[in-house]
PDB file of C-alpha atoms in Angstrom:
ATOM      1  CA  MET V   1     335.766 -87.217  67.682  1.00 45.00           C
ATOM      2  CA  ARG V   2     336.393 -89.061  64.422  1.00 45.00           C
ATOM      3  CA  TYR V   3     333.429 -87.332  62.835  1.00 46.00           C
ATOM      4  CA  ILE V   4     334.642 -83.888  63.900  1.00 45.00           C
ATOM      5  CA  PHE V   5     337.970 -84.363  62.129  1.00 44.00           C
ATOM      6  CA  LEU V   6     336.179 -85.598  59.007  1.00 44.00           C
ATOM      7  CA  LEU V   7     333.854 -82.600  58.860  1.00 43.00           C
ATOM      8  CA  PHE V   8     336.523 -79.918  59.390  1.00 42.00           C
ATOM      9  CA  PRO V   9     338.273 -80.473  56.001  1.00 48.00           C
ATOM     10  CA  LEU V  10     334.905 -80.357  54.263  1.00 43.00           C
ATOM     11  CA  ILE V  11     334.037 -77.044  55.910  1.00 43.00           C
ATOM     12  CA  PHE V  12     337.473 -75.639  55.072  1.00 43.00           C
ATOM     13  CA  LEU V  13     337.262 -76.777  51.439  1.00 43.00           C
ATOM     14  CA  ASN V  14     333.784 -75.300  51.140  1.00 52.00           C
ATOM     15  CA  CYS V  15     335.095 -71.913  52.328  1.00 48.00           C
ATOM     16  CA  GLU V  16     337.961 -72.074  49.848  1.00 51.00           C
ATOM     17  CA  ASP V  17     335.531 -72.914  47.057  1.00 54.00           C
ATOM     18  CA  LYS V  18     333.353 -69.894  47.915  1.00 51.00           C
ATOM     19  CA  GLN V  19     336.400 -67.598  47.981  1.00 53.00           C
ATOM     20  CA  SER V  20     337.575 -68.965  44.615  1.00 52.00           C
ATOM     21  CA  LYS V  21     334.158 -68.347  43.071  1.00 52.00           C
ATOM     22  CA  ALA V  22     334.118 -64.838  44.516  1.00 51.00           C
ATOM     23  CA  LYS V  23     337.534 -64.079  43.025  1.00 51.00           C
ATOM     24  CA  THR V  24     336.439 -65.457  39.644  1.00 49.00           C
ATOM     25  CA  LYS V  25     333.323 -63.282  39.781  1.00 52.00           C
ATOM     26  CA  ASP V  26     335.426 -60.215  40.599  1.00 56.00           C
ATOM     27  CA  ILE V  27     337.740 -60.907  37.649  1.00 48.00           C
ATOM     28  CA  LYS V  28     334.778 -61.293  35.279  1.00 51.00           C
ATOM     29  CA  THR V  29     333.225 -58.063  36.597  1.00 49.00           C
ATOM     30  CA  GLU V  30     336.513 -56.225  36.102  1.00 51.00           C
ATOM     31  CA  VAL V  31     336.831 -57.502  32.521  1.00 48.00           C
ATOM     32  CA  ALA V  32     333.227 -56.514  31.783  1.00 48.00           C
ATOM     33  CA  THR V  33     333.823 -53.049  33.206  1.00 49.00           C
ATOM     34  CA  LYS V  34     336.893 -52.557  31.010  1.00 52.00           C
ATOM     35  CA  LYS V  35     334.936 -53.596  27.921  1.00 55.00           C
ATOM     36  CA  ASP V  36     332.112 -51.181  28.769  1.00 50.00           C
ATOM     37  CA  THR V  37     334.510 -48.216  28.923  1.00 52.00           C
ATOM     38  CA  THR V  38     335.984 -48.823  25.465  1.00 48.00           C
ATOM     39  CA  PRO V  39     335.015 -45.837  23.259  1.00 55.00           C
ATOM     40  CA  LYS V  40     332.782 -46.713  20.324  1.00 71.00           C
ATOM     41  CA  ARG V  41     333.316 -45.290  16.841  1.00 77.00           C
ATOM     42  CA  GLN V  42     330.694 -42.631  16.191  1.00 88.00           C
ATOM     43  CA  TYR V  43     330.984 -42.548  12.390  1.00 94.00           C
ATOM     44  CA  PRO V  44     331.762 -45.197   9.779  1.00 96.00           C
ATOM     45  CA  TYR V  45     335.097 -45.410   8.006  1.00 96.00           C
ATOM     46  CA  LEU V  46     334.561 -43.255   4.919  1.00 96.00           C
ATOM     47  CA  ASP V  47     335.456 -44.536   1.458  1.00 96.00           C
ATOM     48  CA  LYS V  48     334.333 -44.116  -2.137  1.00 93.00           C
ATOM     49  CA  ASP V  49     331.391 -46.463  -1.635  1.00 96.00           C
ATOM     50  CA  ASN V  50     329.708 -44.778   1.332  1.00 97.00           C
ATOM     51  CA  VAL V  51     330.953 -41.179   1.495  1.00 96.00           C
ATOM     52  CA  MET V  52     328.172 -39.496  -0.486  1.00 96.00           C
ATOM     53  CA  ASP V  53     325.436 -41.349   1.394  1.00 97.00           C
ATOM     54  CA  PHE V  54     327.127 -40.423   4.669  1.00 98.00           C
ATOM     55  CA  PHE V  55     327.213 -36.690   3.885  1.00 97.00           C
ATOM     56  CA  LEU V  56     323.657 -36.852   2.532  1.00 96.00           C
ATOM     57  CA  GLU V  57     322.587 -37.867   6.055  1.00 97.00           C
ATOM     58  CA  PHE V  58     325.132 -35.710   7.905  1.00 97.00           C
ATOM     59  CA  GLU V  59     324.448 -32.429   6.078  1.00 97.00           C
ATOM     60  CA  PRO V  60     320.849 -31.664   7.198  1.00 97.00           C
ATOM     61  CA  LEU V  61     321.741 -32.426  10.823  1.00 96.00           C
ATOM     62  CA  HIS V  62     324.797 -30.148  10.902  1.00 97.00           C
ATOM     63  CA  LYS V  63     323.888 -26.756   9.471  1.00 96.00           C
ATOM     64  CA  GLU V  64     326.862 -24.773  10.814  1.00 97.00           C
ATOM     65  CA  ASN V  65     328.279 -22.495   8.123  1.00 97.00           C
ATOM     66  CA  LYS V  66     330.720 -20.112   9.820  1.00 98.00           C
ATOM     67  CA  VAL V  67     334.188 -21.197  10.883  1.00 98.00           C
ATOM     68  CA  SER V  68     337.438 -19.624  11.995  1.00 98.00           C
ATOM     69  CA  ILE V  69     340.744 -21.005  10.739  1.00 98.00           C
ATOM     70  CA  VAL V  70     343.032 -20.337  13.690  1.00 98.00           C
ATOM     71  CA  THR V  71     346.600 -20.005  12.409  1.00 98.00           C
ATOM     72  CA  SER V  72     349.943 -19.245  14.016  1.00 97.00           C
ATOM     73  CA  VAL V  73     349.821 -15.773  12.424  1.00 98.00           C
ATOM     74  CA  GLY V  74     346.161 -14.863  12.983  1.00 98.00           C
ATOM     75  CA  ASP V  75     342.576 -15.998  12.415  1.00 98.00           C
ATOM     76  CA  ILE V  76     340.696 -16.245   9.110  1.00 98.00           C
ATOM     77  CA  ASP V  77     336.888 -16.338   9.411  1.00 98.00           C
ATOM     78  CA  ILE V  78     334.995 -18.112   6.651  1.00 98.00           C
ATOM     79  CA  GLN V  79     331.345 -18.110   5.584  1.00 98.00           C
ATOM     80  CA  LEU V  80     330.581 -21.489   4.023  1.00 98.00           C
ATOM     81  CA  TYR V  81     327.993 -21.654   1.250  1.00 98.00           C
ATOM     82  CA  ASP V  82     324.846 -23.682   1.870  1.00 97.00           C
ATOM     83  CA  LYS V  83     324.458 -24.389  -1.864  1.00 97.00           C
ATOM     84  CA  THR V  84     327.629 -26.480  -1.987  1.00 97.00           C
ATOM     85  CA  LYS V  85     326.230 -28.743   0.687  1.00 96.00           C
ATOM     86  CA  PHE V  86     328.577 -31.728   0.372  1.00 96.00           C
ATOM     87  CA  HIS V  87     331.709 -29.581   0.539  1.00 97.00           C
ATOM     88  CA  ARG V  88     330.317 -27.512   3.415  1.00 98.00           C
ATOM     89  CA  ALA V  89     329.348 -30.686   5.280  1.00 98.00           C
ATOM     90  CA  ASN V  90     332.754 -32.214   4.637  1.00 97.00           C
ATOM     91  CA  PHE V  91     334.553 -29.165   6.043  1.00 98.00           C
ATOM     92  CA  ILE V  92     332.314 -29.048   9.129  1.00 98.00           C
ATOM     93  CA  PHE V  93     332.680 -32.791   9.695  1.00 98.00           C
ATOM     94  CA  LEU V  94     336.486 -32.671   9.487  1.00 97.00           C
ATOM     95  CA  ALA V  95     336.620 -29.609  11.738  1.00 97.00           C
ATOM     96  CA  LYS V  96     334.596 -31.499  14.356  1.00 97.00           C
ATOM     97  CA  GLN V  97     336.984 -34.442  14.035  1.00 96.00           C
ATOM     98  CA  LYS V  98     339.949 -32.050  14.574  1.00 96.00           C
ATOM     99  CA  ALA V  99     341.375 -33.264  11.278  1.00 96.00           C
ATOM    100  CA  PHE V 100     342.850 -29.836  10.432  1.00 97.00           C
ATOM    101  CA  ASP V 101     344.597 -29.386  13.792  1.00 97.00           C
ATOM    102  CA  ASN V 102     348.389 -29.018  13.558  1.00 96.00           C
ATOM    103  CA  THR V 103     348.412 -28.910   9.761  1.00 97.00           C
ATOM    104  CA  GLN V 104     350.086 -26.209   7.683  1.00 96.00           C
ATOM    105  CA  PHE V 105     349.731 -23.786   4.822  1.00 97.00           C
ATOM    106  CA  HIS V 106     352.031 -25.828   2.647  1.00 95.00           C
ATOM    107  CA  ARG V 107     351.716 -24.050  -0.706  1.00 96.00           C
ATOM    108  CA  VAL V 108     351.896 -20.298  -1.209  1.00 98.00           C
ATOM    109  CA  VAL V 109     351.888 -18.872  -4.735  1.00 98.00           C
ATOM    110  CA  LYS V 110     352.447 -15.105  -4.881  1.00 97.00           C
ATOM    111  CA  ASN V 111     349.437 -13.050  -5.984  1.00 97.00           C
ATOM    112  CA  PHE V 112     347.446 -16.237  -6.485  1.00 98.00           C
ATOM    113  CA  ILE V 113     346.563 -18.590  -3.599  1.00 98.00           C
ATOM    114  CA  ILE V 114     347.456 -19.941  -0.199  1.00 98.00           C
ATOM    115  CA  GLN V 115     346.799 -23.666   0.184  1.00 96.00           C
ATOM    116  CA  GLY V 116     346.362 -25.431   3.505  1.00 96.00           C
ATOM    117  CA  GLY V 117     345.646 -28.769   5.101  1.00 91.00           C
ATOM    118  CA  ASN V 118     348.788 -30.746   4.310  1.00 87.00           C
ATOM    119  CA  THR V 119     351.316 -31.815   6.933  1.00 88.00           C
ATOM    120  CA  ASP V 120     354.201 -34.142   7.668  1.00 86.00           C
ATOM    121  CA  ASN V 121     352.861 -34.722  11.201  1.00 90.00           C
ATOM    122  CA  VAL V 122     352.533 -38.484  11.667  1.00 93.00           C
ATOM    123  CA  ASN V 123     349.822 -38.124  14.331  1.00 94.00           C
ATOM    124  CA  VAL V 124     347.614 -36.126  11.968  1.00 93.00           C
ATOM    125  CA  ALA V 125     348.183 -38.679   9.218  1.00 92.00           C
ATOM    126  CA  ALA V 126     347.178 -41.494  11.575  1.00 94.00           C
ATOM    127  CA  LYS V 127     344.015 -39.628  12.600  1.00 94.00           C
ATOM    128  CA  ARG V 128     343.038 -39.095   8.971  1.00 94.00           C
ATOM    129  CA  ARG V 129     343.609 -42.748   8.118  1.00 93.00           C
ATOM    130  CA  LYS V 130     341.091 -43.624  10.815  1.00 95.00           C
ATOM    131  CA  ILE V 131     338.535 -41.152   9.420  1.00 96.00           C
ATOM    132  CA  GLY V 132     338.724 -42.585   5.929  1.00 94.00           C
ATOM    133  CA  HIS V 133     340.084 -42.373   2.416  1.00 92.00           C
ATOM    134  CA  TYR V 134     337.757 -40.693  -0.062  1.00 94.00           C
ATOM    135  CA  LEU V 135     337.421 -37.947  -2.687  1.00 92.00           C
ATOM    136  CA  LEU V 136     334.615 -35.491  -3.384  1.00 93.00           C
ATOM    137  CA  PRO V 137     333.119 -34.712  -6.818  1.00 91.00           C
ATOM    138  CA  THR V 138     333.242 -31.139  -8.092  1.00 91.00           C
ATOM    139  CA  ASP V 139     330.183 -28.926  -7.637  1.00 93.00           C
ATOM    140  CA  THR V 140     330.814 -26.010  -9.968  1.00 93.00           C
ATOM    141  CA  ASN V 141     327.363 -24.976 -11.231  1.00 93.00           C
ATOM    142  CA  ARG V 142     326.228 -22.887  -8.259  1.00 95.00           C
ATOM    143  CA  GLY V 143     327.183 -19.498  -9.687  1.00 96.00           C
ATOM    144  CA  PHE V 144     330.290 -19.008  -7.509  1.00 97.00           C
ATOM    145  CA  THR V 145     333.536 -17.807  -9.050  1.00 98.00           C
ATOM    146  CA  HIS V 146     337.149 -17.749  -7.931  1.00 98.00           C
ATOM    147  CA  LYS V 147     337.163 -14.081  -6.970  1.00 98.00           C
ATOM    148  CA  ARG V 148     339.604 -12.754  -4.388  1.00 98.00           C
ATOM    149  CA  GLY V 149     339.003 -14.223  -0.935  1.00 98.00           C
ATOM    150  CA  VAL V 150     337.068 -17.409  -1.676  1.00 98.00           C
ATOM    151  CA  ILE V 151     337.845 -20.860  -0.299  1.00 98.00           C
ATOM    152  CA  SER V 152     337.934 -23.697  -2.782  1.00 97.00           C
ATOM    153  CA  MET V 153     338.915 -27.351  -2.856  1.00 93.00           C
ATOM    154  CA  PRO V 154     341.894 -28.586  -4.915  1.00 87.00           C
ATOM    155  CA  SER V 155     341.819 -31.775  -6.923  1.00 75.00           C
ATOM    156  CA  SER V 156     343.495 -34.833  -5.467  1.00 54.00           C
ATOM    157  CA  ASP V 157     347.155 -35.653  -5.991  1.00 54.00           C
ATOM    158  CA  ILE V 158     345.841 -38.860  -7.502  1.00 50.00           C
ATOM    159  CA  GLU V 159     345.365 -38.370 -11.230  1.00 54.00           C
ATOM    160  CA  ASN V 160     341.669 -38.561 -12.077  1.00 51.00           C
ATOM    161  CA  PRO V 161     339.831 -37.246 -15.138  1.00 51.00           C
ATOM    162  CA  HIS V 162     336.974 -35.715 -13.137  1.00 54.00           C
ATOM    163  CA  LYS V 163     339.217 -33.628 -10.828  1.00 61.00           C
ATOM    164  CA  LEU V 164     337.777 -35.259  -7.726  1.00 72.00           C
ATOM    165  CA  ALA V 165     338.751 -33.182  -4.707  1.00 80.00           C
ATOM    166  CA  SER V 166     341.006 -34.017  -1.807  1.00 84.00           C
ATOM    167  CA  PRO V 167     338.731 -33.545   1.256  1.00 92.00           C
ATOM    168  CA  TYR V 168     341.538 -32.668   3.676  1.00 93.00           C
ATOM    169  CA  GLU V 169     342.942 -29.700   1.721  1.00 94.00           C
ATOM    170  CA  PHE V 170     341.672 -26.282   0.648  1.00 96.00           C
ATOM    171  CA  PHE V 171     342.964 -23.082  -0.886  1.00 97.00           C
ATOM    172  CA  ILE V 172     342.053 -19.417  -0.485  1.00 98.00           C
ATOM    173  CA  THR V 173     342.437 -17.075  -3.437  1.00 98.00           C
ATOM    174  CA  GLN V 174     344.580 -14.023  -2.759  1.00 98.00           C
ATOM    175  CA  GLN V 175     343.611 -12.478  -6.123  1.00 98.00           C
ATOM    176  CA  ASP V 176     340.882 -13.124  -8.689  1.00 98.00           C
ATOM    177  CA  ALA V 177     341.540 -16.474 -10.365  1.00 97.00           C
ATOM    178  CA  PHE V 178     338.616 -16.921 -12.703  1.00 98.00           C
ATOM    179  CA  HIS V 179     340.539 -19.377 -14.902  1.00 96.00           C
ATOM    180  CA  LEU V 180     339.936 -21.939 -12.119  1.00 95.00           C
ATOM    181  CA  ASP V 181     336.137 -21.727 -12.529  1.00 95.00           C
ATOM    182  CA  GLY V 182     334.563 -24.970 -13.679  1.00 92.00           C
ATOM    183  CA  ASP V 183     337.400 -27.158 -12.435  1.00 91.00           C
ATOM    184  CA  TYR V 184     337.382 -26.573  -8.671  1.00 93.00           C
ATOM    185  CA  THR V 185     334.569 -26.121  -6.170  1.00 95.00           C
ATOM    186  CA  VAL V 186     334.187 -22.741  -4.456  1.00 97.00           C
ATOM    187  CA  PHE V 187     332.416 -23.486  -1.166  1.00 98.00           C
ATOM    188  CA  GLY V 188     332.813 -20.305   0.911  1.00 98.00           C
ATOM    189  CA  GLU V 189     334.503 -16.936   1.308  1.00 98.00           C
ATOM    190  CA  VAL V 190     336.567 -14.965   3.810  1.00 98.00           C
ATOM    191  CA  ILE V 191     334.451 -12.574   5.901  1.00 98.00           C
ATOM    192  CA  LYS V 192     337.221 -11.508   8.271  1.00 98.00           C
ATOM    193  CA  GLY V 193     340.996 -11.866   8.223  1.00 98.00           C
ATOM    194  CA  MET V 194     341.797 -11.151   4.591  1.00 98.00           C
ATOM    195  CA  ASP V 195     344.811  -9.241   5.875  1.00 98.00           C
ATOM    196  CA  ILE V 196     346.056 -12.546   7.326  1.00 98.00           C
ATOM    197  CA  VAL V 197     345.641 -14.163   3.906  1.00 98.00           C
ATOM    198  CA  ASP V 198     347.668 -11.328   2.343  1.00 98.00           C
ATOM    199  CA  ASN V 199     350.377 -11.671   4.986  1.00 98.00           C
ATOM    200  CA  ILE V 200     350.666 -15.415   4.408  1.00 98.00           C
ATOM    201  CA  ASN V 201     350.800 -14.859   0.667  1.00 98.00           C
ATOM    202  CA  SER V 202     353.770 -12.528   1.093  1.00 98.00           C
ATOM    203  CA  VAL V 203     356.077 -14.927   2.965  1.00 98.00           C
ATOM    204  CA  ASP V 204     359.248 -16.377   1.464  1.00 98.00           C
ATOM    205  CA  VAL V 205     358.897 -19.876   0.042  1.00 97.00           C
ATOM    206  CA  ASP V 206     361.158 -22.611  -1.296  1.00 97.00           C
ATOM    207  CA  GLU V 207     361.221 -24.021  -4.835  1.00 96.00           C
ATOM    208  CA  ALA V 208     358.151 -26.145  -4.017  1.00 94.00           C
ATOM    209  CA  ASP V 209     356.172 -23.078  -2.808  1.00 96.00           C
ATOM    210  CA  TRP V 210     356.356 -24.290   0.809  1.00 95.00           C
ATOM    211  CA  PRO V 211     356.905 -21.370   3.251  1.00 96.00           C
ATOM    212  CA  LEU V 212     360.452 -21.255   4.600  1.00 97.00           C
ATOM    213  CA  GLN V 213     358.972 -20.649   8.041  1.00 95.00           C
ATOM    214  CA  ASN V 214     356.100 -23.006   8.770  1.00 95.00           C
ATOM    215  CA  ILE V 215     352.655 -21.421   9.111  1.00 97.00           C
ATOM    216  CA  TYR V 216     350.458 -23.678  11.221  1.00 97.00           C
ATOM    217  CA  ILE V 217     346.727 -24.204  11.271  1.00 97.00           C
ATOM    218  CA  GLU V 218     346.241 -24.714  14.985  1.00 97.00           C
ATOM    219  CA  THR V 219     342.567 -25.639  14.704  1.00 97.00           C
ATOM    220  CA  VAL V 220     339.342 -24.821  12.863  1.00 98.00           C
ATOM    221  CA  LYS V 221     336.699 -23.451  15.241  1.00 98.00           C
ATOM    222  CA  ILE V 222     333.015 -23.593  14.371  1.00 98.00           C
ATOM    223  CA  LEU V 223     331.469 -20.176  15.006  1.00 96.00           C
ATOM    224  CA  ASP V 224     327.872 -20.692  13.925  1.00 90.00           C
TER     225      ASP V 224
END
């Protein structure tokens, strides 16, 4: 009988040890599963050192050149120019990243332009910080002019002698503005919805040219 009592604790401890190992294994499996479901970044953080190389690789793989700017007052369809490949690729890339969603037409100058892409939405700002911080060089020798209805890219708010462009903003000319040629990159034109551009250009604005009633860019849809 003495031996029976000595063996029972050993058997009991052995069972506890197996259960403990099983629990540890389950915890490790659960941790591994959580790590496996973490979304991976698809693109690098873009900055001045890698942005041109990135778009050089991105551009031939993403040939879409028709988009629709869906606004709170109507849609504006744009044909993007293939010749201005970096600016076209930038616009397509940002549209796919939803970087224009919930932004606004923040500058309206009568009989001149409507400018979009800016916002005071903190969520949009956070999304853009994750995409990157970069500027684009001008591409003004493709034969395009600032006629009525073209989309062009403004220079950055940061003072720079080469008028490097802010990638997150754009403007559409409501009238011919040929004096802008050579300084800003025309990279597409309106093919449908010029009446929407005219309507936006006619709204009341404050002293900073910001519309008194916000005009939102809900999203940019890629058509083709």
